[in-house]
CSV table of C-alpha atoms and ligand atoms in Angstrom, one decimal:
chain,number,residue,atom,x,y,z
A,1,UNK,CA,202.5,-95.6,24.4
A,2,UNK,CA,201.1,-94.3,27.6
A,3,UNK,CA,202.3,-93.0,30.8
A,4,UNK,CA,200.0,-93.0,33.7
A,5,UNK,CA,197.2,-94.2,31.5
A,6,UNK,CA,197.5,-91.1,29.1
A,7,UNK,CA,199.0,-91.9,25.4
A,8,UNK,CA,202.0,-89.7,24.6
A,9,UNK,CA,203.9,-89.4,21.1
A,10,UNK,CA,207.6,-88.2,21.8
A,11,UNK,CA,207.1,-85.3,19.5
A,12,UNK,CA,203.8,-84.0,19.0
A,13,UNK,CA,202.5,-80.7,17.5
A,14,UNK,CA,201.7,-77.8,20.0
A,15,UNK,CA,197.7,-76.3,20.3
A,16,UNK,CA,199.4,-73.1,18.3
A,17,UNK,CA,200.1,-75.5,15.2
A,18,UNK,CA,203.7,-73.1,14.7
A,19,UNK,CA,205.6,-75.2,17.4
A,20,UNK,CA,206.0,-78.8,18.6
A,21,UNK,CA,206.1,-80.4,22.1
A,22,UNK,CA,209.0,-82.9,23.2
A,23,UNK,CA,209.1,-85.0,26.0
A,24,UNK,CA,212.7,-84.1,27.7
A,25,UNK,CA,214.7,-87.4,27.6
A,26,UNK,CA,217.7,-85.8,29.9
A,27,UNK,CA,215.2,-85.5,32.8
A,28,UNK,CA,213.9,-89.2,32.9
A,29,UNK,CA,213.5,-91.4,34.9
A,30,UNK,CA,213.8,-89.0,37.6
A,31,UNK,CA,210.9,-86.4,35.9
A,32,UNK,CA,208.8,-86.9,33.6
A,33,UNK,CA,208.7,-83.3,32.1
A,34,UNK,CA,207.0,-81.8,28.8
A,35,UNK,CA,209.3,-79.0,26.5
A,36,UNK,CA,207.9,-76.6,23.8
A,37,UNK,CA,210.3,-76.3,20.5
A,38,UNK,CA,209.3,-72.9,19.5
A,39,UNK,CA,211.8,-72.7,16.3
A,40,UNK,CA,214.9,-73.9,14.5
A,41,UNK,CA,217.6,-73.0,17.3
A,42,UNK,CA,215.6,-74.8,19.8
A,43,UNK,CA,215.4,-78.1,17.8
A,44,UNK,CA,218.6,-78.1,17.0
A,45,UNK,CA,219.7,-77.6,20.7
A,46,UNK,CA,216.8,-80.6,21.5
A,47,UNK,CA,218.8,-82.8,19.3
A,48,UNK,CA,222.3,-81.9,20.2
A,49,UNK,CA,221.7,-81.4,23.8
A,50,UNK,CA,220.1,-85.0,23.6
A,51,UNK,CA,216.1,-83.7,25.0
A,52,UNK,CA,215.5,-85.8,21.9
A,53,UNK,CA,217.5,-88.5,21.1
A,54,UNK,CA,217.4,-92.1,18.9
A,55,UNK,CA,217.6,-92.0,15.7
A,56,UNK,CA,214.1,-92.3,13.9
A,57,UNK,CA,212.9,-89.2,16.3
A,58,UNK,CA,215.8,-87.2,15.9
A,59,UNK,CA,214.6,-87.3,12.1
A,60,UNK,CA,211.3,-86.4,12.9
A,61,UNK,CA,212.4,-83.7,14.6
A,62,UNK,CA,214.6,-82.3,12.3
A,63,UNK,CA,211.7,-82.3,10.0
A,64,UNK,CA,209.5,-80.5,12.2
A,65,UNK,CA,212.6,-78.2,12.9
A,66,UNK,CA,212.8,-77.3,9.0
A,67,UNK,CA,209.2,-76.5,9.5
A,68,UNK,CA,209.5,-74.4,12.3
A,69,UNK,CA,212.1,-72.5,10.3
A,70,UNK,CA,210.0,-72.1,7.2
A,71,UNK,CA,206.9,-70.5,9.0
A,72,UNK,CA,209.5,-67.9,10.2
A,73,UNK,CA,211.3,-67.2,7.0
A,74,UNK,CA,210.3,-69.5,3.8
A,75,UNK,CA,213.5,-68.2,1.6
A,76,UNK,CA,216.0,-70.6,-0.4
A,77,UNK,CA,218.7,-69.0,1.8
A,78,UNK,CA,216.7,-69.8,5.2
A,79,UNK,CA,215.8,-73.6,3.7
A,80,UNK,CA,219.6,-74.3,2.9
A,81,UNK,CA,220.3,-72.9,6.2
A,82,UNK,CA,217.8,-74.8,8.5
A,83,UNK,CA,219.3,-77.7,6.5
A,84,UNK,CA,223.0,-77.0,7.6
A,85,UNK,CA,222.6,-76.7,11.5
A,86,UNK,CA,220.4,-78.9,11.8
A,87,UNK,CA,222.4,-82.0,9.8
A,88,UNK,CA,225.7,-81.3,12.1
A,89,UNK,CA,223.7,-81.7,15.1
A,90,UNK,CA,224.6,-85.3,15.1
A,91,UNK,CA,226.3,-87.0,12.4
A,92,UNK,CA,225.9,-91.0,13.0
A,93,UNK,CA,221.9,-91.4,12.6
A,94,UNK,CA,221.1,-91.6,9.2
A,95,UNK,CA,217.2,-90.7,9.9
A,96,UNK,CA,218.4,-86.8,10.1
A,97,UNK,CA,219.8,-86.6,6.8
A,98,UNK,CA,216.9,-88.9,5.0
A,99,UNK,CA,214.4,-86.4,6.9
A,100,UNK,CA,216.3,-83.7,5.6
A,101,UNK,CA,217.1,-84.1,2.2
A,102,UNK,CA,213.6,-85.0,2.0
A,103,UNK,CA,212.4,-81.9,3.2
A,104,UNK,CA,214.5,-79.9,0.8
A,105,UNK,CA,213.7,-81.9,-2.1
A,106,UNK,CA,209.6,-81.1,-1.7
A,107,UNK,CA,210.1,-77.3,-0.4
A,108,UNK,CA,212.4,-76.8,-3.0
A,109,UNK,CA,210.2,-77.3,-5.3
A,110,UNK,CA,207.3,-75.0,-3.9
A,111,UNK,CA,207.0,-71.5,-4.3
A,112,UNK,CA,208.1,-69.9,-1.2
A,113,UNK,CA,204.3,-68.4,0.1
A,114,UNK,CA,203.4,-72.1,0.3
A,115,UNK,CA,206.1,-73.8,2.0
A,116,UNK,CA,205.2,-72.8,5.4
A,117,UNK,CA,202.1,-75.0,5.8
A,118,UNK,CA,203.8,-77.7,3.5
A,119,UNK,CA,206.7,-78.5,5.6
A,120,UNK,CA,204.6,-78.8,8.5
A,121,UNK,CA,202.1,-81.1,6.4
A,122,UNK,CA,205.4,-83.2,5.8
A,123,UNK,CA,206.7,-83.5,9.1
A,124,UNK,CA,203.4,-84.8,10.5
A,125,UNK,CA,203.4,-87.4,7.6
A,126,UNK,CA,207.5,-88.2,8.6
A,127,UNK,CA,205.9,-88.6,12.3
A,128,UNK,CA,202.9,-90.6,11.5
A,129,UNK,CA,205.2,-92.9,9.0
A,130,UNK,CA,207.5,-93.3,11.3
A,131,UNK,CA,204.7,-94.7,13.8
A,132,UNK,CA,203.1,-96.6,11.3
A,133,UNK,CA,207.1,-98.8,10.3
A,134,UNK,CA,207.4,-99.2,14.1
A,135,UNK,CA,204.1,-101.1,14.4
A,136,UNK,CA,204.7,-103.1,11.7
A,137,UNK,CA,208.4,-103.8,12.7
A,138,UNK,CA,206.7,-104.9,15.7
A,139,UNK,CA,204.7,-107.6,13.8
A,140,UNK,CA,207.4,-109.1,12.1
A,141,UNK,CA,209.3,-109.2,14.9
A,142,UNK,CA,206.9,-110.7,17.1
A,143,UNK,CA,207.0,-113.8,14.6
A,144,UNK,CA,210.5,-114.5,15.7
A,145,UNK,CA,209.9,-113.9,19.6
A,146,UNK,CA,206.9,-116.5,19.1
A,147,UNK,CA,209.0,-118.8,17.6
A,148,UNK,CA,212.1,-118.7,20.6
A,149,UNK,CA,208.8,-118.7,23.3
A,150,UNK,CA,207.5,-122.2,21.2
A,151,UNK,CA,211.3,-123.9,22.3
A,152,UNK,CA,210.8,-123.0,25.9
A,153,UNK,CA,209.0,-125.1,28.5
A,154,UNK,CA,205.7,-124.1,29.8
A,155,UNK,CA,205.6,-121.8,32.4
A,156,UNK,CA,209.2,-120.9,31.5
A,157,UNK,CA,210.4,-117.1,30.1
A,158,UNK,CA,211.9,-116.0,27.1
A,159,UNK,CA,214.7,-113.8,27.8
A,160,UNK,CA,215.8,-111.0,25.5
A,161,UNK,CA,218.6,-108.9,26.2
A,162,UNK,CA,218.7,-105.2,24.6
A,163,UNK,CA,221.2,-102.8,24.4
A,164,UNK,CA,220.8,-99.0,24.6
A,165,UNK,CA,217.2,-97.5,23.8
A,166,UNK,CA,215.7,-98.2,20.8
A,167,UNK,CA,212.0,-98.5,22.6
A,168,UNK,CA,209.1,-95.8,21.9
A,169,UNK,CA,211.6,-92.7,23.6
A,170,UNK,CA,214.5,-93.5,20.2
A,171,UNK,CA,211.5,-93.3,18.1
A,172,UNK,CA,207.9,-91.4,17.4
A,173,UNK,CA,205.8,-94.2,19.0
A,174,UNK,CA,206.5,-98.2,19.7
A,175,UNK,CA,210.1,-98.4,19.2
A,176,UNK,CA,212.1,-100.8,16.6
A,177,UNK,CA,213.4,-103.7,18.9
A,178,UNK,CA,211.3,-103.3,21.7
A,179,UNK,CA,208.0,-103.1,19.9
A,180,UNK,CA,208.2,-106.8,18.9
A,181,UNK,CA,208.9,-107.0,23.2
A,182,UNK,CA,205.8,-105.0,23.7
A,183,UNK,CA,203.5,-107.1,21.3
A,184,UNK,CA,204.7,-110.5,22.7
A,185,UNK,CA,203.8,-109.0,26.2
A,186,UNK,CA,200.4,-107.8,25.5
A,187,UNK,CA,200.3,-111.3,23.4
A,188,UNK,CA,200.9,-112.9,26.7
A,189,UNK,CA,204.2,-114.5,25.9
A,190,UNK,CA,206.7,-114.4,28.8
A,191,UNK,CA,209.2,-112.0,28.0
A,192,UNK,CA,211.4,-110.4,30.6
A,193,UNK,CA,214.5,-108.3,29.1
A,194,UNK,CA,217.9,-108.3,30.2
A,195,UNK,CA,218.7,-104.1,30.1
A,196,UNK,CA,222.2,-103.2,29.6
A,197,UNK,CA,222.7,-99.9,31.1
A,198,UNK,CA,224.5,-98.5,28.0
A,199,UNK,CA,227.5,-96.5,29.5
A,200,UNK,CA,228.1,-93.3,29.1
A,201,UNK,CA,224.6,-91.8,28.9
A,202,UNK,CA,222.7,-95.1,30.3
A,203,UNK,CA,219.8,-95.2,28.0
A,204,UNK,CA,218.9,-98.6,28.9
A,205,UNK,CA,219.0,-97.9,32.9
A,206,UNK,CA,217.3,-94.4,32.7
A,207,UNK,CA,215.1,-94.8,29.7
A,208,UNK,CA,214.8,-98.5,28.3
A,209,UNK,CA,213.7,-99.7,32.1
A,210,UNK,CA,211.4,-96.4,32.6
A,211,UNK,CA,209.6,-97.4,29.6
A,212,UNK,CA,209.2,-101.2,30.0
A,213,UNK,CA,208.4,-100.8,33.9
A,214,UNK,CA,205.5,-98.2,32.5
A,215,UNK,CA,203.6,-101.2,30.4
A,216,UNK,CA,204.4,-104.1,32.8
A,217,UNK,CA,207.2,-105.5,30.8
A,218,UNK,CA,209.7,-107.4,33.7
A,219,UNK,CA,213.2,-106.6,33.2
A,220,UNK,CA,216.5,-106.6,35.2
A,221,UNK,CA,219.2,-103.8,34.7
A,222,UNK,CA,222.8,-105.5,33.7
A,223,UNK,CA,226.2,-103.5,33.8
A,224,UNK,CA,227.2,-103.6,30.2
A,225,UNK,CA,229.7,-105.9,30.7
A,226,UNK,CA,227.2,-109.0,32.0
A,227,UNK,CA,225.4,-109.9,28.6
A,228,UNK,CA,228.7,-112.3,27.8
A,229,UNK,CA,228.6,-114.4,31.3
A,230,UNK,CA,224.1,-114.6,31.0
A,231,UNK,CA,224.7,-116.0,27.6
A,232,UNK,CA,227.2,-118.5,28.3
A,233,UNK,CA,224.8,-119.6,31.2
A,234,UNK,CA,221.8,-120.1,29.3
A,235,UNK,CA,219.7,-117.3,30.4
A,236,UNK,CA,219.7,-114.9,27.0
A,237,UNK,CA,216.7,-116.5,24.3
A,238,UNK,CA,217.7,-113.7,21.9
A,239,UNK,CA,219.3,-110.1,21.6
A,240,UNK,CA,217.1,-107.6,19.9
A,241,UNK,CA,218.6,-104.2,19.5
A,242,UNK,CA,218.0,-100.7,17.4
A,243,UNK,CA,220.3,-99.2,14.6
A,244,UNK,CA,221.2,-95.5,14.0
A,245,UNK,CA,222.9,-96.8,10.5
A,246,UNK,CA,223.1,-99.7,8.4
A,247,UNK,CA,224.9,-100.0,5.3
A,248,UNK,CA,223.6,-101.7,1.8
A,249,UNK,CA,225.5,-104.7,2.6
A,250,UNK,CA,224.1,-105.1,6.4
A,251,UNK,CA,226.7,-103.5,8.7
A,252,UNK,CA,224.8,-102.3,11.8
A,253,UNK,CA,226.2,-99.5,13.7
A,254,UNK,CA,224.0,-98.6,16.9
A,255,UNK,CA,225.2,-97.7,20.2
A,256,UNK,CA,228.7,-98.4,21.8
A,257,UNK,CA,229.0,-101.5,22.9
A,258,UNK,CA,226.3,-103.2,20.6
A,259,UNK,CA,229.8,-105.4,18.8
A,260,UNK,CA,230.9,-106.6,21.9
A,261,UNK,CA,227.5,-108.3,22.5
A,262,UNK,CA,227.0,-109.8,18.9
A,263,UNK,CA,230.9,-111.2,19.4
A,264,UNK,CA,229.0,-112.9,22.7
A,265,UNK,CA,225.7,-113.7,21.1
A,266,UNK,CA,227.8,-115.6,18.0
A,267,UNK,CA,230.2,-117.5,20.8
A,268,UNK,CA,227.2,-118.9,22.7
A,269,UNK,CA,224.6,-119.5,19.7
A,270,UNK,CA,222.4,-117.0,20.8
A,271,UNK,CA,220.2,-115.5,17.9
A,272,UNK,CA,221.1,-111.4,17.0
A,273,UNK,CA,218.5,-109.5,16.0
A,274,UNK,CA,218.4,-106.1,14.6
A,275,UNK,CA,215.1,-103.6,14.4
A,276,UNK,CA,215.6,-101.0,11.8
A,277,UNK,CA,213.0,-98.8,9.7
A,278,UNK,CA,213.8,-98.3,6.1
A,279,UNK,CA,214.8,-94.8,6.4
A,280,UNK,CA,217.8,-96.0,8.7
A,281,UNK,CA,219.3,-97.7,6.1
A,282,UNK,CA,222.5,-95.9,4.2
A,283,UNK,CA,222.2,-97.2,0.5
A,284,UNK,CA,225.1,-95.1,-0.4
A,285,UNK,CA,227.3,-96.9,2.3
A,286,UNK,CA,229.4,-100.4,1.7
A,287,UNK,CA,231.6,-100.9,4.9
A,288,UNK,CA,230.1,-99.8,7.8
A,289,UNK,CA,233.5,-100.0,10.1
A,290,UNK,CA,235.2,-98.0,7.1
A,291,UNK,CA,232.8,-95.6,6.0
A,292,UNK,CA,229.9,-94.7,9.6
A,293,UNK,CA,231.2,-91.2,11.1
A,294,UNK,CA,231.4,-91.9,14.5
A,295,UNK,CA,230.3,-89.8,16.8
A,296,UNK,CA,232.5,-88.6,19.5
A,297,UNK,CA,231.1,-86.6,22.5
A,298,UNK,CA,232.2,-84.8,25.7
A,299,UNK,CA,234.5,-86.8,27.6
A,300,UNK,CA,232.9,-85.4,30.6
A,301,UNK,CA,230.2,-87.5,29.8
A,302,UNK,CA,232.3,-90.4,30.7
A,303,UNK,CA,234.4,-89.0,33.6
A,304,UNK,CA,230.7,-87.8,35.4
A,305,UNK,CA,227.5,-89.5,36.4
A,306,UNK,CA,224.2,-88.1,37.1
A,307,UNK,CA,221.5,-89.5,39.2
A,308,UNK,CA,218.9,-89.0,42.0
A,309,UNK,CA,221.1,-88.3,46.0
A,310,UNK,CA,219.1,-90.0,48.8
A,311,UNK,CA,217.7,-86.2,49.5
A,312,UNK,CA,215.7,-86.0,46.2
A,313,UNK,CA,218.4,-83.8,44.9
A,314,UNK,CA,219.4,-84.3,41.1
A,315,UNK,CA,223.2,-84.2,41.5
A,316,UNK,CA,226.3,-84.8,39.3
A,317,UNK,CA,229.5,-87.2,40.4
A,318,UNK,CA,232.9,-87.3,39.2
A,319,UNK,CA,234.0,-91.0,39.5
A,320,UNK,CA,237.7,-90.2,37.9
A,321,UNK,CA,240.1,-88.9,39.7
A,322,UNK,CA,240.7,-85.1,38.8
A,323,UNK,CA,242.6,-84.8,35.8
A,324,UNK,CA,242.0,-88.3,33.7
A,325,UNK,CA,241.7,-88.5,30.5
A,326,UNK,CA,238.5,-90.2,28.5
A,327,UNK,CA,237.6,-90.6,25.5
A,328,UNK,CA,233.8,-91.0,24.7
A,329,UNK,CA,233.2,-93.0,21.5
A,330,UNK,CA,229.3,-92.8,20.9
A,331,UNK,CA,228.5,-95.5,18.3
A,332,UNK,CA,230.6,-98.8,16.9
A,333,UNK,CA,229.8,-101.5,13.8
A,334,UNK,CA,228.7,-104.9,13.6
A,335,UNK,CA,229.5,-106.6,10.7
A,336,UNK,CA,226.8,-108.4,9.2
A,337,UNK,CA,228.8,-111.7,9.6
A,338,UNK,CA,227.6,-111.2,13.1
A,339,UNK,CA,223.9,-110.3,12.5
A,340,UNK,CA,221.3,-113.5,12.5
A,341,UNK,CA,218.3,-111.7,10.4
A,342,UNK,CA,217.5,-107.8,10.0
A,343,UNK,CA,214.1,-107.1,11.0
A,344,UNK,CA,212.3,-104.0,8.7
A,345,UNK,CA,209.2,-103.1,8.3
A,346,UNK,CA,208.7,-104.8,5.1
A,347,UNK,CA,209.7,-108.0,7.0
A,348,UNK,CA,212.9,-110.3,8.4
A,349,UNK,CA,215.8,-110.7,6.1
A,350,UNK,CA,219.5,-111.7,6.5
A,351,UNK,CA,221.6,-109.0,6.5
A,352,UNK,CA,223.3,-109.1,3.2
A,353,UNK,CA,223.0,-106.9,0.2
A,354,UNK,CA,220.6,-109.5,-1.7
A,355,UNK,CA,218.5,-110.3,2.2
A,356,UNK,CA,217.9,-106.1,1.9
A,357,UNK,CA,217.4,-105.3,-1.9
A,358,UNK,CA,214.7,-108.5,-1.3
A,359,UNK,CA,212.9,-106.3,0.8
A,360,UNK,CA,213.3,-102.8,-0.7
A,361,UNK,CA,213.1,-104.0,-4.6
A,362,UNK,CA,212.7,-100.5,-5.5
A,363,UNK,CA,216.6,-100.1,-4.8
A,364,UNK,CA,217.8,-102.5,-7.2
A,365,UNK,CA,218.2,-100.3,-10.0
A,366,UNK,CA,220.1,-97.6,-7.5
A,367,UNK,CA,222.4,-100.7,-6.4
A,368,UNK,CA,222.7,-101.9,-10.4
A,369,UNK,CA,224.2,-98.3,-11.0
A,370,UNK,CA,221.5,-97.3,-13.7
B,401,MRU,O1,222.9,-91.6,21.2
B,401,MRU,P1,221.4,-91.9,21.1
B,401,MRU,O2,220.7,-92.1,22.4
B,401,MRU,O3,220.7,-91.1,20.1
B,401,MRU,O4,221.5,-93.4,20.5
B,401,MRU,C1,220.6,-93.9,19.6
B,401,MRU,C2,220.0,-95.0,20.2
B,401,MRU,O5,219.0,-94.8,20.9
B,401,MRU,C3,220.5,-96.3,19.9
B,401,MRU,O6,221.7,-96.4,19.3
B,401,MRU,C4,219.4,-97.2,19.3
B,401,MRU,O7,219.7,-98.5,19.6
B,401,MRU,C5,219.2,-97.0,17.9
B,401,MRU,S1,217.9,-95.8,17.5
B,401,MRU,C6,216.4,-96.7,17.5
């Protein structure tokens, strides 16, 4: 997508080929500022640290992150480590591990004077791949914005509430749920998007509405709590949100606070869609509430806001009083009861074991136990 009229990717490889260049997601919306990755340590601190965060990049970072550690040392000892600290840099988004164990599985089997140029090969495929799923998620998921737009009066909007980021920042390019937003716009459908501003971290204040307001898409920042009163009112079309795991049977765990807004959608009528690429989907997996690590993160993140002081300043507020206790839960499950129709690069299905293994056929032997 572009900024300022110049297309950016969120990783990219640097001029030297040996490193990569991120855009740094904990500086936005106030600065819009470019980082070099230089090697292993450094993409792992990008992901952990959150510079890069969503979970289709974080796997595409990871991958270029093995690579970066196989120009520097292409050993068995140096894959299996790159592997290690890089998979406990966050352990909800399935994307890291699929990026990883498919990494290891194709240097592995390379003699070690030829890995170095492979794995970077590879991660620019992962990147590109991952470009080419959001684009098409986009497609499918335009079909179903066209068709909420087709019940609405002239002249009137369709509006599509989103939770968290899952635009082009959580991804390589486009997004999963807001690239069907960004095709109806440029399509010339109405769209304006109801942002929640995804407490603790506020992806959707600082990054879902820095994106959209870049390519003209209206939109109007909610407090997370909102979504339940604009539905009962009429004024949500749709939900459309991302997924950092979902399970062979449908379970969808994204963000926190992503279940309270399918309880809502499901009370009021209101269609819930989820965006996933194929690699975000944990075949191994049956019950998402049961079985999806959740991540849990500095409390601190909860007990202390950042954001722009009317001097310019970049400043950091505590708004508990000293001593509280938090706790900072990063992700919860919706259970496919909940989800209206999954929406993959391969197409819309409900989100049920038979609605997924429709789309990825391939899997049925896997799920059949052979
Ligand atoms: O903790 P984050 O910012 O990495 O969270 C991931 C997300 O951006 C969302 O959960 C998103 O909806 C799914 S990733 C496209």
């Amino acid at each position: 997508m572009k900024v300022d009229g110049k297309p950016y990717r969120t990783i990219w490889p640097a001029q030297d080929r040996k490193s990569v260049e991120i855009i740094d997601q904990t500086k936005l919306p106030h600065e819009f500022t470019t980082l070099r990755l230089t090697s292993l340590a450094e993409a792992a601190h990008a992901i952990k640290s959150m510079q890069v965060r969503g979970a289709p990049l974080i796997g595409a970072t990871a991958a270029y992150g093995v690579a970066m550690a196989m120009h520097a040392d292409p050993s068995d000892t140096a894959l299996g480590q790159a592997y290690d600290r890089l998979l406990e840099t966050r352990p909800t988004a399935i994307n890291l591990r699929w990026a990883l164990d498919d990494m290891r599985q194709r240097l592995k089997a390379l003699a070690s004077t030829a890995r170095g140029a492979a794995a970077w090969r590879r991660a620019a495929e992962i990147a590109d791949e991952d470009v080419a799923i959001n684009h098409a998620i986009g497609q499918h998921g335009l079909g179903l914005i066209r068709s909420a737009a087709s019940k609405k009066l002239k002249g009137q909007r369709t509006n599509i509430l989103t939770h968290c980021n899952a635009g082009w920042l959580a991804t390589v390019d486009w997004g999963t749920a807001l690239a069907p937003i960004y095709m109806a716009h440029d399509a010339g459908i109405p769209v304006h998007v109801w942002v929640d501003e995804t407490r603790p971290r506020n992806q959707g204040a600082s990054l879902t509405a820095w994106e959209l307001g870049r390519h003209g898409v209206p939109y109007t920042v909610i407090v997370d709590n909102a979504g339940g009163h604009l539905m009962q009112h009429g004024e949500v079309d749709l939900c459309i949100v991302g997924t950092d795991r979902t399970t062979a049977t449908g379970d969808v765990c994204n963000k926190i606070g992503t279940y309270l807004k399918a309880l809502a959608a499901k009370d009021n009528d209101v269609p819930f869609y989820v965006a996933l690429p194929g690699p975000t989907i944990d075949w191994t997996l049956e019950d998402g509430v049961r079985d999806i690590p959740i991540e849990e993160r500095d409390p601190t993140e909860v007990t202390r806001m950042t954001g722009r002081a009317g001097d310019g300043r970049i400043v950091g507020v505590d708004i508990t009083a000293p001593g509280s206790k938090a706790a900072n839960y990063g992700f919860d499950v919706t259970p496919a009861r909940l989800v209206t129709a999954l929406v993959t690069e391969r197409g819309v299905a409900p989100a049920t074991r038979q609605g997924l293994l429709g789309l990825y056929p391939e899997r049925k032997k896997a799920a059949a136990g052979e």
